[in-house]
Short mmCIF file of C-alpha atoms in Angstrom, two decimals:
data_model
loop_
_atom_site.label_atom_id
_atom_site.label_comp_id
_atom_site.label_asym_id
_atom_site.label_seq_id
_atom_site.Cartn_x
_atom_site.Cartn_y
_atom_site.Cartn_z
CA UNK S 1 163.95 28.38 130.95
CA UNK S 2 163.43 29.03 127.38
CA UNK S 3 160.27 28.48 127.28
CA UNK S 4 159.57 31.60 130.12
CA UNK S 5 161.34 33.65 128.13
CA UNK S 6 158.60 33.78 126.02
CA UNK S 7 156.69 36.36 128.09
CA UNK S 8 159.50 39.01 127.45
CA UNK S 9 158.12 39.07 123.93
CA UNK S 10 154.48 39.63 125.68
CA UNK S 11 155.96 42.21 127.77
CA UNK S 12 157.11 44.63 124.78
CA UNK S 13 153.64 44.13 122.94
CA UNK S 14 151.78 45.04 126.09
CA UNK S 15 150.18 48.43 126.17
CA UNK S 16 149.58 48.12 130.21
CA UNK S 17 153.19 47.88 131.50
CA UNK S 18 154.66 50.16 134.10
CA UNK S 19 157.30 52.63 133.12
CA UNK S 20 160.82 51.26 131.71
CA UNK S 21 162.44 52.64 134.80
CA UNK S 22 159.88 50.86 137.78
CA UNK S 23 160.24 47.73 135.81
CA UNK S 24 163.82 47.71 135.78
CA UNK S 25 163.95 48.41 139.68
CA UNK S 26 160.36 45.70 140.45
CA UNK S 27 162.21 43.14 138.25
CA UNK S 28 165.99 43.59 139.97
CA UNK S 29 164.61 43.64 143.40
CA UNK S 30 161.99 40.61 142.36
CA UNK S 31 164.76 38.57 141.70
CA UNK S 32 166.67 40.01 144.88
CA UNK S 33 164.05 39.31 147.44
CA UNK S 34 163.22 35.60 145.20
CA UNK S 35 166.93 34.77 145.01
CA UNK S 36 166.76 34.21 141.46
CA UNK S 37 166.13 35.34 137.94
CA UNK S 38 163.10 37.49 137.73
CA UNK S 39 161.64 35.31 135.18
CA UNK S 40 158.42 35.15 136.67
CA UNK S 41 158.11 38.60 137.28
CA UNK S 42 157.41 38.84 133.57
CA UNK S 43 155.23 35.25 133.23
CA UNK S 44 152.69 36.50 136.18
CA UNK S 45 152.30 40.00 134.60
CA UNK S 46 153.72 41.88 137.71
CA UNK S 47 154.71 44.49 135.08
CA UNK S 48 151.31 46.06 134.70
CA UNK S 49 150.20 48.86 136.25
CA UNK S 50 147.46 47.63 138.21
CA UNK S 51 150.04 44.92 140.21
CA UNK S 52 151.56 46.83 143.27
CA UNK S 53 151.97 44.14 145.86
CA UNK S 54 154.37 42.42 143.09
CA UNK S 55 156.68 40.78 146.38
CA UNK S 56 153.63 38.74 147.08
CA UNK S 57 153.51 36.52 144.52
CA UNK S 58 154.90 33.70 144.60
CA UNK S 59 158.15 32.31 142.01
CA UNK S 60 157.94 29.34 140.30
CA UNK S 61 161.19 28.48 142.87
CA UNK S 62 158.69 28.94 146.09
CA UNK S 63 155.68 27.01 144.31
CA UNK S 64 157.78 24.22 144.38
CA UNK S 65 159.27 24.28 147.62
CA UNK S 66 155.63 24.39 149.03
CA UNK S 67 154.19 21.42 146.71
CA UNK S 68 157.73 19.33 147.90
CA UNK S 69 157.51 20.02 151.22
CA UNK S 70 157.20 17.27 153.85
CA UNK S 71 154.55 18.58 155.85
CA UNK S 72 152.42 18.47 152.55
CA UNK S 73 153.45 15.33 150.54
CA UNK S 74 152.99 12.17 152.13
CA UNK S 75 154.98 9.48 150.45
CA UNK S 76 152.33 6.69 151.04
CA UNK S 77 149.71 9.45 149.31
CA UNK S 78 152.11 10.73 146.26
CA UNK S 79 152.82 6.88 145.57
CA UNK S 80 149.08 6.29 144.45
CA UNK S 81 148.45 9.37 142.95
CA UNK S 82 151.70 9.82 140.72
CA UNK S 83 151.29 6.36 139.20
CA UNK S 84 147.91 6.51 136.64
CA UNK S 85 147.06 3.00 136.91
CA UNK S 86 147.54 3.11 141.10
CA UNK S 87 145.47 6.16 140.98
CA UNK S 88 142.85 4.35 138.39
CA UNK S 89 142.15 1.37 141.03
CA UNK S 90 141.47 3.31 143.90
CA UNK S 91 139.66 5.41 141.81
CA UNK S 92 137.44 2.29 141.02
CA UNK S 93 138.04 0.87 145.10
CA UNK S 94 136.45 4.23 146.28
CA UNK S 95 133.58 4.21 143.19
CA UNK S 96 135.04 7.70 142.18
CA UNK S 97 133.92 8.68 138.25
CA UNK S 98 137.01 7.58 136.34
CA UNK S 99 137.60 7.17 132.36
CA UNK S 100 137.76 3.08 131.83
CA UNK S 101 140.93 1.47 131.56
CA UNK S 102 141.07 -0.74 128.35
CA UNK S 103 144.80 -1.75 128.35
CA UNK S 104 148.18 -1.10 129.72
CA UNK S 105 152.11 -1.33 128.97
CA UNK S 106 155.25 -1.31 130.61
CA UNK S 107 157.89 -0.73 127.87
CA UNK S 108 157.70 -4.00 125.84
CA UNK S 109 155.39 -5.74 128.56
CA UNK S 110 151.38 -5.15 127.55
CA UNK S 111 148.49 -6.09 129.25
CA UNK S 112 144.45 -6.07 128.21
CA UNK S 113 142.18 -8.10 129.28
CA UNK S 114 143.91 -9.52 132.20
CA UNK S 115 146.33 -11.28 129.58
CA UNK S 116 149.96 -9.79 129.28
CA UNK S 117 151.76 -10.32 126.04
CA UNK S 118 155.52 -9.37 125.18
CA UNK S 119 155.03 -7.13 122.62
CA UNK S 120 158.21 -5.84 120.58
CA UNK S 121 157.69 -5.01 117.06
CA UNK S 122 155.38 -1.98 115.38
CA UNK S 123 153.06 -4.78 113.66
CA UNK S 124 152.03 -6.74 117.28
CA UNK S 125 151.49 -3.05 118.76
CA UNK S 126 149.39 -2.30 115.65
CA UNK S 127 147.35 -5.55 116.23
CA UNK S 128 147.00 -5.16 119.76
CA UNK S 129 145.49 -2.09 119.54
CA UNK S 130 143.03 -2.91 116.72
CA UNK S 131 141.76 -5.64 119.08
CA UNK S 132 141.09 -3.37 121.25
CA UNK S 133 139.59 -0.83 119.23
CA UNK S 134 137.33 -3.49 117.79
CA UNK S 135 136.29 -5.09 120.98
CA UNK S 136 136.05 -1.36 122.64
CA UNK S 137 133.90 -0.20 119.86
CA UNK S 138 135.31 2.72 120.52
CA UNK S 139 136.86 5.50 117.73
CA UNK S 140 139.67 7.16 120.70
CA UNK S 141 141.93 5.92 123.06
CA UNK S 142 143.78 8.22 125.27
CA UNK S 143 147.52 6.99 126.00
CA UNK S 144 148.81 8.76 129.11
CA UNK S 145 152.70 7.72 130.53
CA UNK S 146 151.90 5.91 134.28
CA UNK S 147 154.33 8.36 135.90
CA UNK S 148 154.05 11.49 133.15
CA UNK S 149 152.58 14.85 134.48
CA UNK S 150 151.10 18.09 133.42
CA UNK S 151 150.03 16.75 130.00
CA UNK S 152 153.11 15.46 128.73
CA UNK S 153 153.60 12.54 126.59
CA UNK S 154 150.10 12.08 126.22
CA UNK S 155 148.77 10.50 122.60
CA UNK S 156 145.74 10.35 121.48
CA UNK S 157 144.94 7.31 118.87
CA UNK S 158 142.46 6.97 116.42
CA UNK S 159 141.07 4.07 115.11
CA UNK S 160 141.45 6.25 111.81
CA UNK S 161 144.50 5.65 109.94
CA UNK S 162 145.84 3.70 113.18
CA UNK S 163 148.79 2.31 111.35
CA UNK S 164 150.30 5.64 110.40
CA UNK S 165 149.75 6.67 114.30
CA UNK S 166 151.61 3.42 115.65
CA UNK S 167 154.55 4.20 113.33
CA UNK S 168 155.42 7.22 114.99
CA UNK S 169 154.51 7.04 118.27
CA UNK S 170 156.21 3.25 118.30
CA UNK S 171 159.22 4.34 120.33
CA UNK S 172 157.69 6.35 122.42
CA UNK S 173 155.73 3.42 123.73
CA UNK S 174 157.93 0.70 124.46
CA UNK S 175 160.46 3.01 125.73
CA UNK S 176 157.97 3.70 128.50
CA UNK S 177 154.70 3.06 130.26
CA UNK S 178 151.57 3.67 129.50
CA UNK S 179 147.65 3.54 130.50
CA UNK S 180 145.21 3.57 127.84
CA UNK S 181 141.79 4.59 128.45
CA UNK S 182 138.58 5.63 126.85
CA UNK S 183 138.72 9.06 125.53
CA UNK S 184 136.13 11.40 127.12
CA UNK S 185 134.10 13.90 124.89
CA UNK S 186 134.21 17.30 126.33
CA UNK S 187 131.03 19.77 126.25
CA UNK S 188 129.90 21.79 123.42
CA UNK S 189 130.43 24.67 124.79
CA UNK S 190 133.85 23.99 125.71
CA UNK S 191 134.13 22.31 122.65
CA UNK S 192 133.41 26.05 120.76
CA UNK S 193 136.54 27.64 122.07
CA UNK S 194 139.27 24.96 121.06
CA UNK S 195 138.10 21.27 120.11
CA UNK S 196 141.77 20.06 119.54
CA UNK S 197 142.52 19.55 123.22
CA UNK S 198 141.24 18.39 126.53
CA UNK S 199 140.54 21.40 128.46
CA UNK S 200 140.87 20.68 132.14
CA UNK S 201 139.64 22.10 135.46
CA UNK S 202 142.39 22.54 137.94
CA UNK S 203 140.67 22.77 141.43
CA UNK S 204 142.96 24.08 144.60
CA UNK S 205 141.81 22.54 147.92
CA UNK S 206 142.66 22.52 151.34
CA UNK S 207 141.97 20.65 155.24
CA UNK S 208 141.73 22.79 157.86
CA UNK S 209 142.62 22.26 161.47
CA UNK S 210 139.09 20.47 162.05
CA UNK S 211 139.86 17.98 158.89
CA UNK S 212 137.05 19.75 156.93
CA UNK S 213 138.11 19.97 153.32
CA UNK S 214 137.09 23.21 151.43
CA UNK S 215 137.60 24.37 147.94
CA UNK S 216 139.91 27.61 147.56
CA UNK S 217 139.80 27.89 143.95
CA UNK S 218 138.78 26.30 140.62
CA UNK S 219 140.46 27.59 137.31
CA UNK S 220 139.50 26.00 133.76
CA UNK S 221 142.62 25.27 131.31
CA UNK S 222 141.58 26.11 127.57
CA UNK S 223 144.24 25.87 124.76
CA UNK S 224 143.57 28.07 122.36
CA UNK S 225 146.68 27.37 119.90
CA UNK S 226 148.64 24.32 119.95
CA UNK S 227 146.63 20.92 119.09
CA UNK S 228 148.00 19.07 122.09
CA UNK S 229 145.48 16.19 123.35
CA UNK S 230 145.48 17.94 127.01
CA UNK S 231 146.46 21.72 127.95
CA UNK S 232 149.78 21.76 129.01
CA UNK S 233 151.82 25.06 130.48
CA UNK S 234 154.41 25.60 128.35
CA UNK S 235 151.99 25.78 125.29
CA UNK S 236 149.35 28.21 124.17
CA UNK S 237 146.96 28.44 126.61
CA UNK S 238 144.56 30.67 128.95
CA UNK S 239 142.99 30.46 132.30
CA UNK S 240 138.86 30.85 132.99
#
């Protein structure tokens, strides 16, 4: 909730807002019609002038309720695509284009190369991943959590100054789970804008009544302030 508040501060800067007085009623009967706090009547910029359908949008409240609902989440479905390392095997199963999976961990429990090993101080962590590094060749490895979401949690190691990294992002790991998987080098071009994160594509789809899939919408993520290793919502960020 904090975090939203943010956009009152964005609201007051903004030279395109309606006057004080349509604001005031938009924003009480926002909240009215939403059943809630008009939050997001200032974090989708229904306060400028050009917005006059502003009921149509939907709150944060109603996003969810359509994303939870059962006639759109199907358990068996949301099982393998919540998890990472489900979603990375039938990923591989169906041949889909998927960053390689070098090693895994469930809290103290760590896996690579088909070998697990019980793994419970900062110096076997340390060696663990400078086996892999080494045998990897590679310089990144991006640590996601199995069940995390919308960029949260995420680390991502270098083979630079590795010890420092495992010292502080020690607990973090065996206090949950995590996939590790080669780190993917984004375009120059996207590169340009803001190099210190993964910039994503979010793509919106839907099936229609004939099961033909189509593609509503495609929107690209780019931070453009906080050094996180993916975009992530409640950070600096803006839409393409």
């Amino acid at each position: 909730m904090l975090s939203r508040l943010k956009h009152l501060n964005v609201y007051l800067k903004d030279s395109n807002k309606k006057p004080l007085l349509q604001v005031l009623k938009e924003c009480v009967l926002y909240g009215r019609d939403k059943k809630m706090i008009p939050t997001d009547y200032f974090r989708k910029y229904l306060y400028r002038k050009d917005v006059v359908n502003y009921k149509n949008y939907l709150s944060l409240k109603e996003f969810y309720q359509i994303v939870g609902s059962q006639k759109m989440v199907f358990p068996e479905v949301t099982a393998i695509l919540a998890n990472k390392l489900s979603f990375y095997n039938h990923c591989v199963n169906l041949n889909i284009p998927t960053p390689t999976l070098l090693s895994y961990n469930f809290n103290t429990r760590w896996f690579y190369n088909n070998i697990g090993y019980t793994l419970n101080t900062k110096e076997s962590v340390l060696q663990f991943f400078a086996c892999v590094f080494k045998d990897s060749q590679n310089n990144f490895l991006f640590l996601k959590p199995t069940l995390g979401q919308g960029g949260q949690g995420c680390f991502l190691l270098k083979k630079e100054n590795l010890d420092s990294q495992i010292e502080n992002i020690y607990p973090a790991l065996i206090a949950n789970s995590y996939v590790h998987q080669d780190y993917i080098e984004q375009h120059d071009s996207i590169n340009s804008i803001f190099r210190n994160s993964v910039n994503t594509i979010r793509i919106d789809t839907y099936i229609d009544a004939n099961n033909e899939a189509h593609v509503l919408s495609a929107l690209c993520v780019l931070a453009w302030e906080t050094p996180l290793p993916t975009t992530h919502i409640l950070e600096g960020f803006i839409y393409l």
